[in-house]
Coordinates of C-alpha atoms and ligand atoms in Angstrom, one line a residue:
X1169 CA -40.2 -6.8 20.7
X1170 CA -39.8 -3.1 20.2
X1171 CA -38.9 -2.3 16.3
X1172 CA -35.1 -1.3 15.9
X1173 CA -34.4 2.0 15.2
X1174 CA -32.9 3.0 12.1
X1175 CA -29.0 4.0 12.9
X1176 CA -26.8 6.2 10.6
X1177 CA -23.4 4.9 10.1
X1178 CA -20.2 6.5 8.1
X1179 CA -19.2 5.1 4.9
X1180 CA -16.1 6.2 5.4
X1181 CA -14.5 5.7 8.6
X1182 CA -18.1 3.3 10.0
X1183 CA -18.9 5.6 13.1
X1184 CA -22.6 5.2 13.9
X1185 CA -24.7 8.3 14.6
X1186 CA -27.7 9.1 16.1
X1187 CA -29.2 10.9 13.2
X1188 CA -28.3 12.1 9.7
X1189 CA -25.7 15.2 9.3
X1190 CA -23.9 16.0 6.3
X1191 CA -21.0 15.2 7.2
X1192 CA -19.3 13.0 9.8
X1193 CA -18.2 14.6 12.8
X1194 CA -15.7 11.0 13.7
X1195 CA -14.0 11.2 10.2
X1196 CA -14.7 14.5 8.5
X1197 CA -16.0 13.1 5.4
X1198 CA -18.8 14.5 3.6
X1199 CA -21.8 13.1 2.3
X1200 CA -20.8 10.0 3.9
X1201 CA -23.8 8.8 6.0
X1202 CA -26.1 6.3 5.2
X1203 CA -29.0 5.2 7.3
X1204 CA -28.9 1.6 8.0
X1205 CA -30.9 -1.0 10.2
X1206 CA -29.0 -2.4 12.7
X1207 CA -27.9 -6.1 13.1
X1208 CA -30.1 -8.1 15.3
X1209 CA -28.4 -8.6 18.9
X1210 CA -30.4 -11.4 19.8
X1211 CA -32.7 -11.5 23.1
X1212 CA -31.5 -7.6 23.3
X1213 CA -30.9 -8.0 27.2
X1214 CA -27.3 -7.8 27.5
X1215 CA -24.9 -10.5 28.1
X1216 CA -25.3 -9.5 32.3
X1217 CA -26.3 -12.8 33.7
X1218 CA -26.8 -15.2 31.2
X1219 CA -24.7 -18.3 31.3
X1220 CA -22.2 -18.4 28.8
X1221 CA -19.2 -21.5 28.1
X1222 CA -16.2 -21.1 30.8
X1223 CA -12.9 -20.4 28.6
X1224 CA -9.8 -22.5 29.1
X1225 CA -7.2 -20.7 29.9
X1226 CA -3.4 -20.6 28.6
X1227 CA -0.2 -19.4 29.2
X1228 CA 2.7 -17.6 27.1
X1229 CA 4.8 -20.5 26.4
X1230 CA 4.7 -22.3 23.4
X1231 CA 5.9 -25.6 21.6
X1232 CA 4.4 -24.7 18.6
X1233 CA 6.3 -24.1 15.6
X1234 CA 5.9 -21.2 13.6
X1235 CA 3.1 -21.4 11.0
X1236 CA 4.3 -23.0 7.9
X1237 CA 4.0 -21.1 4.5
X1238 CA 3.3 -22.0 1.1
X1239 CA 5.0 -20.2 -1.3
X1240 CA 2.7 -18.6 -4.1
X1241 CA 5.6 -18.7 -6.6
X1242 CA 5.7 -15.3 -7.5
X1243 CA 8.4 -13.7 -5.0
X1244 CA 7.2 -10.1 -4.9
X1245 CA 3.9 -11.6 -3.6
X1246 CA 5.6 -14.0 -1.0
X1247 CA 7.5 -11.1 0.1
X1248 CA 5.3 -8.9 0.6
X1249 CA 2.9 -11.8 3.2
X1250 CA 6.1 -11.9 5.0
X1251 CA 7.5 -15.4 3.2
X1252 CA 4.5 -16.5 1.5
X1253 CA 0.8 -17.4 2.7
X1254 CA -0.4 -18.9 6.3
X1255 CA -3.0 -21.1 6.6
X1256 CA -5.9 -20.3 8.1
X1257 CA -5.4 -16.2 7.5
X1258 CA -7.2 -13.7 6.6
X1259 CA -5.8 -11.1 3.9
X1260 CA -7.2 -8.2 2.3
X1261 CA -6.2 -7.0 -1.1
X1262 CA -6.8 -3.5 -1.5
X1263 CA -6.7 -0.9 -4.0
X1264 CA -8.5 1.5 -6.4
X1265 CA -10.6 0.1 -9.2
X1266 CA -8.7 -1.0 -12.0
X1267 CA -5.6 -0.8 -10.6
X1268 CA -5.1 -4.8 -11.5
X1269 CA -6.7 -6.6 -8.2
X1270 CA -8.6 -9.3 -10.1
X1271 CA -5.6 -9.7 -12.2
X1272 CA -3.0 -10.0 -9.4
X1273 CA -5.2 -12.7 -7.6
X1274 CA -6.3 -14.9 -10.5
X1275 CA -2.5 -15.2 -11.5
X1276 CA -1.3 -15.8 -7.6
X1277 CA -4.8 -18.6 -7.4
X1278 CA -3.1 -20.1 -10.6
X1279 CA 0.2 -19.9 -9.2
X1280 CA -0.8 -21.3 -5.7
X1281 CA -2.8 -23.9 -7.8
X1282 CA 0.1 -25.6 -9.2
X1283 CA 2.1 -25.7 -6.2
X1284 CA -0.3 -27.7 -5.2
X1285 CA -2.9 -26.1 -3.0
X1286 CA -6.8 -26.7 -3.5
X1287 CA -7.6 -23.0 -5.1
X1288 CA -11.7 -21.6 -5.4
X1289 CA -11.8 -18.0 -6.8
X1290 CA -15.6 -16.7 -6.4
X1291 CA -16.1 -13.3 -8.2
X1292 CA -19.0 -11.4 -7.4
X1293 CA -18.3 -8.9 -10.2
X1294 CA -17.9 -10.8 -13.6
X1295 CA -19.0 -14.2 -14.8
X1296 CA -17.2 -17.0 -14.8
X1297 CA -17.1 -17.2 -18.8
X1298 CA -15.5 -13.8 -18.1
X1299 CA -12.8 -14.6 -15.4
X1300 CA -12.2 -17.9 -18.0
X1301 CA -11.5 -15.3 -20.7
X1302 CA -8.8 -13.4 -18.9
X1303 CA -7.7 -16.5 -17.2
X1304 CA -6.8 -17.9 -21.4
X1305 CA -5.2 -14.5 -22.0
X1306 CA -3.0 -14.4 -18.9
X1307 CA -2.1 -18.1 -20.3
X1308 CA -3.1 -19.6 -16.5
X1309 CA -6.2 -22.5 -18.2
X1310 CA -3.5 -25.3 -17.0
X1311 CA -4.1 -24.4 -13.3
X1312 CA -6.6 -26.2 -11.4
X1313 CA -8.2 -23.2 -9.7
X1314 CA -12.8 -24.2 -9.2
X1315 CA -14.3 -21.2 -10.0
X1316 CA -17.7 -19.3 -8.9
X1317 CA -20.0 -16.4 -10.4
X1318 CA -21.4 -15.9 -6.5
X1319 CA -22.4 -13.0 -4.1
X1320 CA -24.9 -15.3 -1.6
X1321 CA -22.6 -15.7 1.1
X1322 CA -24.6 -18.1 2.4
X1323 CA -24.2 -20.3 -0.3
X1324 CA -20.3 -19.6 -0.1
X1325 CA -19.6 -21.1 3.2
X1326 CA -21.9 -24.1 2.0
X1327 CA -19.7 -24.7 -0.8
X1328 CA -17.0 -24.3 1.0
X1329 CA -17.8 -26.6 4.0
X1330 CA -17.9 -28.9 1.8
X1331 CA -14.9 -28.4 -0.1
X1332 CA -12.5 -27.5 1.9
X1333 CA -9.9 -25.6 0.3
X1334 CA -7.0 -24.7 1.7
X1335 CA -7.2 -21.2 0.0
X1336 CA -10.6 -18.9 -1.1
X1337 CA -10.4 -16.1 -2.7
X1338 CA -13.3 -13.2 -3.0
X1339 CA -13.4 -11.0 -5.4
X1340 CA -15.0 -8.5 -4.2
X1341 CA -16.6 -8.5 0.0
X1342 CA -18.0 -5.2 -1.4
X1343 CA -20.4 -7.3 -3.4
X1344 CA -21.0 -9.8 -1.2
X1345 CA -24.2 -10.0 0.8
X1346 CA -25.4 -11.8 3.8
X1347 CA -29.9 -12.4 4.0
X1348 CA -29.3 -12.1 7.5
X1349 CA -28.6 -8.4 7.4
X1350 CA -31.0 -6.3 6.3
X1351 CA -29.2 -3.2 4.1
X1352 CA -28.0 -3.6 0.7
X1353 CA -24.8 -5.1 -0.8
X1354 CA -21.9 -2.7 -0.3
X1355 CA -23.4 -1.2 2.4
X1356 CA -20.8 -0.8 6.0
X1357 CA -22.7 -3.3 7.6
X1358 CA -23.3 -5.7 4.7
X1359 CA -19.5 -5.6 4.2
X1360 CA -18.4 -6.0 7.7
X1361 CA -20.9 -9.1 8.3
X1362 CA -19.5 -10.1 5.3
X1363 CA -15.9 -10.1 6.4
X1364 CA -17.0 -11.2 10.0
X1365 CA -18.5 -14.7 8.3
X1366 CA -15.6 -15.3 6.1
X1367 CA -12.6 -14.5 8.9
X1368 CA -14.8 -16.4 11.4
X1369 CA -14.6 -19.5 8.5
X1370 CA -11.2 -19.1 8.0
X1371 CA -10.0 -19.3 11.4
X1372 CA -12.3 -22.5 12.3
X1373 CA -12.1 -24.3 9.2
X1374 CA -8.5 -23.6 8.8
X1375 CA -8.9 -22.0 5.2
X1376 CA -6.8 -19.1 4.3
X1377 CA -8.9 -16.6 2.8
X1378 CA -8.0 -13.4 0.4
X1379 CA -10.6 -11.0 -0.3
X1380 CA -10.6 -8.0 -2.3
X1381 CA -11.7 -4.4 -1.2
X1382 CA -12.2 -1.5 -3.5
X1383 CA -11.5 1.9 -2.3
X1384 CA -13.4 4.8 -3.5
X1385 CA -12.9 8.5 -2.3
X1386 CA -16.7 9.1 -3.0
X1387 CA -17.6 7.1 0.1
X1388 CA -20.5 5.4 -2.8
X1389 CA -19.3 1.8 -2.0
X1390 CA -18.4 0.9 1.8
X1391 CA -14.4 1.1 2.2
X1392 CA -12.7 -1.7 3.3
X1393 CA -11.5 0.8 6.3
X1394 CA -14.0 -1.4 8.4
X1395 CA -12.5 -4.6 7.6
X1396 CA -8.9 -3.9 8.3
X1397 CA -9.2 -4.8 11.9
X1398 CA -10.8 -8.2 11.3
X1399 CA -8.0 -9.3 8.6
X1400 CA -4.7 -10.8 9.5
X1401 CA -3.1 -9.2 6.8
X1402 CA -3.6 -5.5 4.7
X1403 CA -2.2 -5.1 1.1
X1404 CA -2.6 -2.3 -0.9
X1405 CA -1.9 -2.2 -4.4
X1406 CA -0.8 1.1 -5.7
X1407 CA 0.1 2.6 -9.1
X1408 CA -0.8 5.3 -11.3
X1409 CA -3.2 5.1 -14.2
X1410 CA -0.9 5.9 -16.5
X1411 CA 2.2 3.9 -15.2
X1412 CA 2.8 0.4 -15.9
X1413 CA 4.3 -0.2 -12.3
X1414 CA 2.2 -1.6 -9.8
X1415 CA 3.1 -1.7 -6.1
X1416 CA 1.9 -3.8 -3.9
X1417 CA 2.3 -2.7 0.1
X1418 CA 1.9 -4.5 2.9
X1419 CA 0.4 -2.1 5.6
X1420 CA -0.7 -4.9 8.1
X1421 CA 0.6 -7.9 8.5
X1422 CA 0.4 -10.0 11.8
X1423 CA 3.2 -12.8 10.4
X1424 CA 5.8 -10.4 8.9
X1425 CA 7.0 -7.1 8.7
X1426 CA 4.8 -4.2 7.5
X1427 CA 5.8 -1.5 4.6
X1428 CA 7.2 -4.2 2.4
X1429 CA 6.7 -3.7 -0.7
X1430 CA 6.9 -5.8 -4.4
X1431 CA 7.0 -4.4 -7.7
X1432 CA 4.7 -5.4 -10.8
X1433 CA 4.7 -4.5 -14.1
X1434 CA 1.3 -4.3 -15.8
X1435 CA 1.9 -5.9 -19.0
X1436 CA -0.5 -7.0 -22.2
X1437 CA 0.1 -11.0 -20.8
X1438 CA -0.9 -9.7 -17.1
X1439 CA 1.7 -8.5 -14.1
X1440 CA 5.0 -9.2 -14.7
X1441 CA 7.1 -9.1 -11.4
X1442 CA 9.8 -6.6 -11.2
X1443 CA 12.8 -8.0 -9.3
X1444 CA 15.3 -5.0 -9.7
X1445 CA 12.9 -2.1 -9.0
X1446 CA 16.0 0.2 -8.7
X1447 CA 16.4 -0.3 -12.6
X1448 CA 13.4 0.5 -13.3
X1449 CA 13.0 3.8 -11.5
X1450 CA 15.6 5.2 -12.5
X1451 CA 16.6 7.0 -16.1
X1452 CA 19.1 7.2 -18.1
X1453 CA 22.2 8.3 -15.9
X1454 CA 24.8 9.5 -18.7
X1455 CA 24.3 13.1 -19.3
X1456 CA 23.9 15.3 -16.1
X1457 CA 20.6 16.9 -15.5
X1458 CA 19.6 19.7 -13.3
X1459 CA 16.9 18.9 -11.2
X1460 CA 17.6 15.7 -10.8
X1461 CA 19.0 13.9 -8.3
X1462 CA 18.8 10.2 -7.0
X1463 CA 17.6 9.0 -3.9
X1464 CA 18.4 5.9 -2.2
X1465 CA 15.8 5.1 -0.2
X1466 CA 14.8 1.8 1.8
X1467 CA 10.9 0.7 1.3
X1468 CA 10.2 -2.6 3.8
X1469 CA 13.4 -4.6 4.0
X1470 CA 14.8 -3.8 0.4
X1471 CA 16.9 -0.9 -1.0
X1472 CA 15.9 1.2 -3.9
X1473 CA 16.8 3.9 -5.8
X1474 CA 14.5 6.3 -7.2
X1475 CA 14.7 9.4 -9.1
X1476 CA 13.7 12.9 -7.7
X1477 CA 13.0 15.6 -9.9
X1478 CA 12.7 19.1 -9.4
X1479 CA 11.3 21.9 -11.1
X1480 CA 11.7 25.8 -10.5
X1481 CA 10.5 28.6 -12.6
X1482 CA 9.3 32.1 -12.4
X1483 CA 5.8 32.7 -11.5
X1484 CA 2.9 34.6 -12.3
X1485 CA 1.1 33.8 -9.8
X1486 CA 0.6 36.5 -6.2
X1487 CA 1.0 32.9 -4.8
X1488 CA 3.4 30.5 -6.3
X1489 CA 2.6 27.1 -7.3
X1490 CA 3.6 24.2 -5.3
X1491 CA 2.8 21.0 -6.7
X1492 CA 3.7 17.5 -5.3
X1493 CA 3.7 14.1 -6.9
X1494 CA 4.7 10.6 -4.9
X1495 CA 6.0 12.8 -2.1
X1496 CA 4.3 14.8 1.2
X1497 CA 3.5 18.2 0.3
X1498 CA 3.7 19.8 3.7
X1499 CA 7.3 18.1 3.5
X1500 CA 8.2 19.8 0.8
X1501 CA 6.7 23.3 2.6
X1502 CA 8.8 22.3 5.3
X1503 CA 12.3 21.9 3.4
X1504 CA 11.5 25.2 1.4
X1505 CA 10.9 26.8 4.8
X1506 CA 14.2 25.4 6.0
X1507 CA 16.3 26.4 2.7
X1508 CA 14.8 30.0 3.6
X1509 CA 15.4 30.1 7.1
X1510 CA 19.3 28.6 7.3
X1511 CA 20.9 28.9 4.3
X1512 CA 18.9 32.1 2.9
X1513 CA 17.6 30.4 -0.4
X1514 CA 14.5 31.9 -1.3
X1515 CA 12.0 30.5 -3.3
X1516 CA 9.6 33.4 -3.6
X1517 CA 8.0 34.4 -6.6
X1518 CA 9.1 31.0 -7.8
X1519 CA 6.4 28.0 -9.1
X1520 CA 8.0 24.6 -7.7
X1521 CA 6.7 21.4 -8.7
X1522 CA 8.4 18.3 -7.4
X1523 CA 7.8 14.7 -8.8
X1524 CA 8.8 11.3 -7.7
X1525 CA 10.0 9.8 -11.1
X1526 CA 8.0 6.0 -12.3
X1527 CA 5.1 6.6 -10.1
X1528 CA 6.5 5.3 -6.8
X1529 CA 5.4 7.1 -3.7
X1530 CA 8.2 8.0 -0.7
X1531 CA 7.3 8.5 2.8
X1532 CA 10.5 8.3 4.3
X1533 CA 12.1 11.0 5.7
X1534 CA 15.7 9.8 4.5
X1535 CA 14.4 11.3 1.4
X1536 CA 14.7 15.0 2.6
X1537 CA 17.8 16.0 1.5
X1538 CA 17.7 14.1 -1.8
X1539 CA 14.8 16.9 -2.4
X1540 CA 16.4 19.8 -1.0
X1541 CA 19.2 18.7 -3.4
X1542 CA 16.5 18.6 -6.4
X1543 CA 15.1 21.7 -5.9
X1544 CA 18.5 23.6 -5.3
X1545 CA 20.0 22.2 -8.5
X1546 CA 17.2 23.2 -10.8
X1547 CA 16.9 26.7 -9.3
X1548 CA 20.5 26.8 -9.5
X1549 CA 20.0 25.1 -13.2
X1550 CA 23.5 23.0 -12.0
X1551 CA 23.6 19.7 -12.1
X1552 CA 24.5 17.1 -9.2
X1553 CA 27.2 14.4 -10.7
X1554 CA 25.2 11.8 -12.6
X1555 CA 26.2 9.0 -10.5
X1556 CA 26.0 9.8 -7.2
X1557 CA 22.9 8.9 -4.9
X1558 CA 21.8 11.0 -1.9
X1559 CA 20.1 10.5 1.1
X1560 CA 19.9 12.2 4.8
X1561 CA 16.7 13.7 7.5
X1562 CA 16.7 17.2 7.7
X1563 CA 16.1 18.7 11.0
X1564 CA 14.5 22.1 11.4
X1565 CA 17.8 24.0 12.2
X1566 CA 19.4 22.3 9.0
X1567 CA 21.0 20.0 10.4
X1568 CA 21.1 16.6 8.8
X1569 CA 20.2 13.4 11.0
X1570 CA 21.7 10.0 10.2
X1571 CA 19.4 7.5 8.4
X1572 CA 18.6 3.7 9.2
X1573 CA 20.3 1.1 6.9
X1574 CA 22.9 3.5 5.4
X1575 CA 24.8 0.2 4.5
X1576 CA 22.2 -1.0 2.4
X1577 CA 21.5 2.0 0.8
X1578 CA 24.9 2.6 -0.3
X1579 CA 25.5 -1.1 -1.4
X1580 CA 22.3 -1.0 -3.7
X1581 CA 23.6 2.0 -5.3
X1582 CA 26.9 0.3 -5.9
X1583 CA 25.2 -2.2 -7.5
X1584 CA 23.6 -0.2 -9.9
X1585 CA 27.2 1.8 -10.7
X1586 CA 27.1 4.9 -8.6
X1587 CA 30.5 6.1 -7.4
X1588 CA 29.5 8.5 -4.9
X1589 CA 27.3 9.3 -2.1
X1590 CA 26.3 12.6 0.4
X1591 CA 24.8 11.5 3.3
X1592 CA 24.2 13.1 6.9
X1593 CA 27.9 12.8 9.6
X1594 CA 27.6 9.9 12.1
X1595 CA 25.5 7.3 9.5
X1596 CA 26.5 3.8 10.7
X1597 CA 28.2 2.4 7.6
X1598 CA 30.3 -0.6 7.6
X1599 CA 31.3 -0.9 4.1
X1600 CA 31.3 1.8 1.6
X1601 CA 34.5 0.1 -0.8
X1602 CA 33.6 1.4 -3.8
X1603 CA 32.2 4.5 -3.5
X1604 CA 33.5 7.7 -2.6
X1605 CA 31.5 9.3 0.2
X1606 CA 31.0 12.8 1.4
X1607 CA 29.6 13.2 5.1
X1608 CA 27.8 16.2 5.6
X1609 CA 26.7 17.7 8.9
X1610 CA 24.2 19.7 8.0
X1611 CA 22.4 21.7 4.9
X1612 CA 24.9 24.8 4.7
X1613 CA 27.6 22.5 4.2
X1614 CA 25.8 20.7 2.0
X1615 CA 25.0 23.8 -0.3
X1616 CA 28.7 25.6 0.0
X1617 CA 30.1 22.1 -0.9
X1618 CA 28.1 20.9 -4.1
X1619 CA 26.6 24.5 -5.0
X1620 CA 29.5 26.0 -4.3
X1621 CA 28.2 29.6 -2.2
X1622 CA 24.7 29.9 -3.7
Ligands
LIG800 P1 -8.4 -5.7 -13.0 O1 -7.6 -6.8 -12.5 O2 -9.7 -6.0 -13.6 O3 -8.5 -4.5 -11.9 P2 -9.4 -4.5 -10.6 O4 -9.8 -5.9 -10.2 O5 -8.4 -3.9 -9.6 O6 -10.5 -3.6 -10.8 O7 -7.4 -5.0 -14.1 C1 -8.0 -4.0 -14.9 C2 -7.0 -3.3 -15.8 O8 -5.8 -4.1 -16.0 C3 -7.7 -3.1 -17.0 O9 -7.7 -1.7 -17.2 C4 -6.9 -3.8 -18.1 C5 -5.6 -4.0 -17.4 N1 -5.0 -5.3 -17.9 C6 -3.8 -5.3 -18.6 O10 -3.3 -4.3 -19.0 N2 -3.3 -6.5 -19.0 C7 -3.8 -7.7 -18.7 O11 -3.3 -8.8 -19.0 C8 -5.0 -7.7 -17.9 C9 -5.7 -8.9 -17.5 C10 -5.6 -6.5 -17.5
LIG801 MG1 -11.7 -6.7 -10.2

C-alpha cells in the first residue's frame, strides 16, 4: 500500500492543506500549520460499492418523552445546560487556562456525586494526589466521585466499559491521546479522534460525558474549535484575570437555549455561585457620577444590570485613543460616528475609553444607547440621575429601535430600586408601576431632553 502523504492542517480553524504556508488562507491565522499524518481510511478504495448495513428508517413522530435531567445542584450550572445535564451528552467546557475549569468541574462531579449519580473525573494534567488536594480544600472529600491520573484513551473507554458511569469527565481532550493516531497529544487530529471516541462512547453506552478544552490564541495547543461540532453542548467560561467573577456561557446547546449565562465567584473555598448578578455589577448608586450610566441588559433568559462607564479627555495624540473593554469596538466607532453625524457632537481631538464595569462582556445591541449616554455625560462632565437604567438600539439615522424583553428589563431594575427608565418609543411594556419612564424616539431627543441642548 502506497505510504500516506504527510497533510498540513490548521491549528486554528483545522483546514487541511496541501503544503506548508505561513499562514492559513481558511482562517487567517498565522503560524498555525502543522504537518500531520493522516488517519488511516481503511482499504482506501472508497465506500463506492462495498456492501454496507441497510439503515432502518423513521419518521418525525414521537412518543418519547423529553430526556430527563439531573440536576447538578448548583443552579447557575443547571441553567446554563438548559435545566441540568442529559444523559448520554456530550458537553465541552471551554475556556482560557486558569480561568477555573478544573475547579468548576471537580465541584459540579462532587455535586452530581451526591445527588446520586456514579461520578469518574480522569485528569490528564495533574495527579490524582493533586486533584485530592484541591478536592480537601474545596471541602468536596465526602463525594463519591472515582478518580484517574490518565491520558491513554484507550485505557479510558476500558475502564469505563466496565464501569459504567452515568457521568465522565475529562480534564483535558487536549491531553488526551489515541495509539491509533499517529501525531502527538494536542495535536488537531489527536484531539478530534480523541473527541470522536469519547462522543461515539457516550452516545452508545448512554454516559454523559464533559470534557474540557483549553483555548490558546497562540494556536500551540489544538483549539477545541474542531470539537464543537461533535459535542451536544458548548460552554465557555469567561472572566478576567483580575476579576473574581466568572461567567459561564452556553454558546451551543442542542437541549436548551443558547447565550445563557451563570455567574461564579472565584473565591479562596472555590466558585461561589452568584444568584443576583445585577448586585454585583453594579456600584454604589448614591452619589451621581458622570460617565456613568446603567444598562439594563438581558444575557440568555435572565435580566441584568450592568454598569457602563465612559471616559473623555483631551488628547495628545494626531489620532485619539479609542479603547474598549467588555464591549465591540467598531460599535463604539459606530455610535461616535452617529453622535457626529445627527446630533453634531464631536469627539475629535478627544481620547475615549469605554469600560463595561465587573468584567462582564455585552454583545447586545440594546446596549447602544446606554453607551451613547456614557460617553455624552462624561464629555459633558453631567451626570445621568443615579437611579435610573437605560437601554434602546440605535439606528444609523439616530433613531432609537425598540428592544426585546423591555418588561423584564424594567422589572429587574425595579427590583434593584431604580425609579426611572429612557428607553426607545413603541417598546412593548406591560407593566412599568413603579417606575417613571421616558420614551424617546430617537437620539436628538434623547440629548435635548437629559443634556439639555448640548
Ligand atoms: P483551575 O481550575 O486550575 O483552572 P483551569 O482548569 O481552567 O486551568 O483554576 C486555577 C485558578 O483558580 C488558580 O489560579 C487558582 C484559582 N483558585 C482559587 O482562587 N480558589 C480555589 O479554591 C481554587 C481551587 C482555585
Ligand atoms: Mg485545569
Amino acid at each position: 500500500m502506497a505510504k500516506s502523504s504527510p497533510q498540513f492542517v490548521c491549528t486554528n480553524c483545522g483546514a487541511t492543506h496541501k503544503k506548508w504556508a505561513g499562514r492559513c488562507d481558511a482562517c487567517g491565522a498565522w503560524n498555525s500549520i502543522q504537518e500531520e499524518v493522516p488517519l488511516s481510511t481503511g482499504p482506501g478504495k472508497g465506500l463506492g460499492g462495498a456492501k454496507g448495513r441497510a439503515m432502518a428508517l423513521s419518521d418525525l413522530t414521537t412518543e418519547e418523552a423529553p430526556p430527563p435531567r439531573q440536576s447538578s445542584g448548583i443552579a447557575e450550572l443547571d441553567r446554563v445546560l438548559g435545566g441540568g445535564l442529559v444523559p448520554a451528552s456530550a458537553t465541552l467546557v471551554g475556556g482560557d487556562p486558569g480561568i477555573g475549569k478544573s475547579t468548576l468541574l471537580l465541584q459540579a462531579a462532587a455535586s452530581f456525586a451526591r445527588g446520586g449519580l456514579s461520578v469518574i473525573y480522569v485528569s490528564g494534567e495533574e495527579a490524582t494526589a493533586q486533584v485530592r488536594m484541591r478536592a480537601a480544600r474545596l471541602g468536596l472529600t465526602d463525594a463519591a466521585v472515582h478518580l484517574a491520573a490518565e491520558t491513554n484513551l484507550r485505557d479510558i473507554l476500558t475502564t469505563l466499559d466496565t464501569e459504567r458511569p452515568d457521568l465522565v469527565i475529562i480534564d483535558s481532550v487536549q491531553t488526551m491521546w489515541l495509539d491509533t493516531v499517529e501525531s502527538a497529544p494536542g495535536s488537531v487530529s489527536q484531539v478530534r479522534a480523541a473527541a470522536h471516541e469519547l462522543v461515539t462512547f457516550a452516545k452508545r453506552r448512554g454516559v454523559a460525558v464533559m470534557l474540557v478544552g483549553h483555548v490558546t490564541k497562540d494556536g500551540q495547543i489544538a483549539g477545541p474549535r474542531v470539537v464543537e461540532h461533535m459535542v451536544d453542548t458548548v460552554l465557555y467560561f469567561e472572566g478576567e484575570r483580575g476579576h473574581q467573577f466568572r461567567i459561564l456561557r452556553s454558546v451551543k446547546n442542542r437541549f436548551g437555549p443558547a447565550d445563557e449565562i451563570g455567574v461564579f465567584e472565584m473565591t479562596g473555598a472555590g466558585l461561589s455561585e452568584v444568584a443576583n448578578p445585577s448586585a454585583l455589577f453594579l456600584s454604589d448608586r448614591d452619589t451621581p457620577a458622570p460617565g456613568s450610566v446603567v444598562f439594563a441588559g438581558i444575557e440568555g433568559t435572565r435580566p441584568v444590570l450592568v454598569e457602563i462607564q465612559a471616559l473623555v479627555a483631551p488628547s495628545s495624540l494626531s489620532q485619539p485613543r479609542r479603547a474598549v473593554v467588555g464591549w465591540d469596538g467598531g460599535r463604539l466607532s459606530m455610535i461616535l460616528a452617529v453622535l457626529e453625524a445627527r446630533v453634531g457632537i464631536s469627539f475629535q481631538g478627544l481620547d475615549v475609553y469605554l469600560n463595561i464595569a465587573g468584567g462582564i462582556r455585552i454583545s447586545e445591541p440594546a446596549a447602544d444607547l446606554a453607551v451613547a449616554a456614557a460617553l455624552l455625560s462624561a464629555r459633558e462632565d453631567a451626570a445621568i440621575p443615579p437611579h435610573c437604567v437605560v437601554f434602546g438600539e440605535l439606528s444609523l439615522s439616530g433613531a432609537l429601535r425598540p428592544v426585546a424583553q423591555a418588561e423584564n428589563r424594567l422589572k429587574e431594575a425595579r427590583k434593584l430600586g431604580f425609579t426611572s427608565a429612557i428607553a426607545p418609543d413603541g417598546c412593548k411594556i406591560g407593566d412599568a408601576a413603579g417606575l417613571t419612564l421616558t420614551p424617546m424616539p430617537d437620539l436628538t431627543r434623547f440629548v435635548g431632553e437629559v443634556f439639555g441642548a448640548a
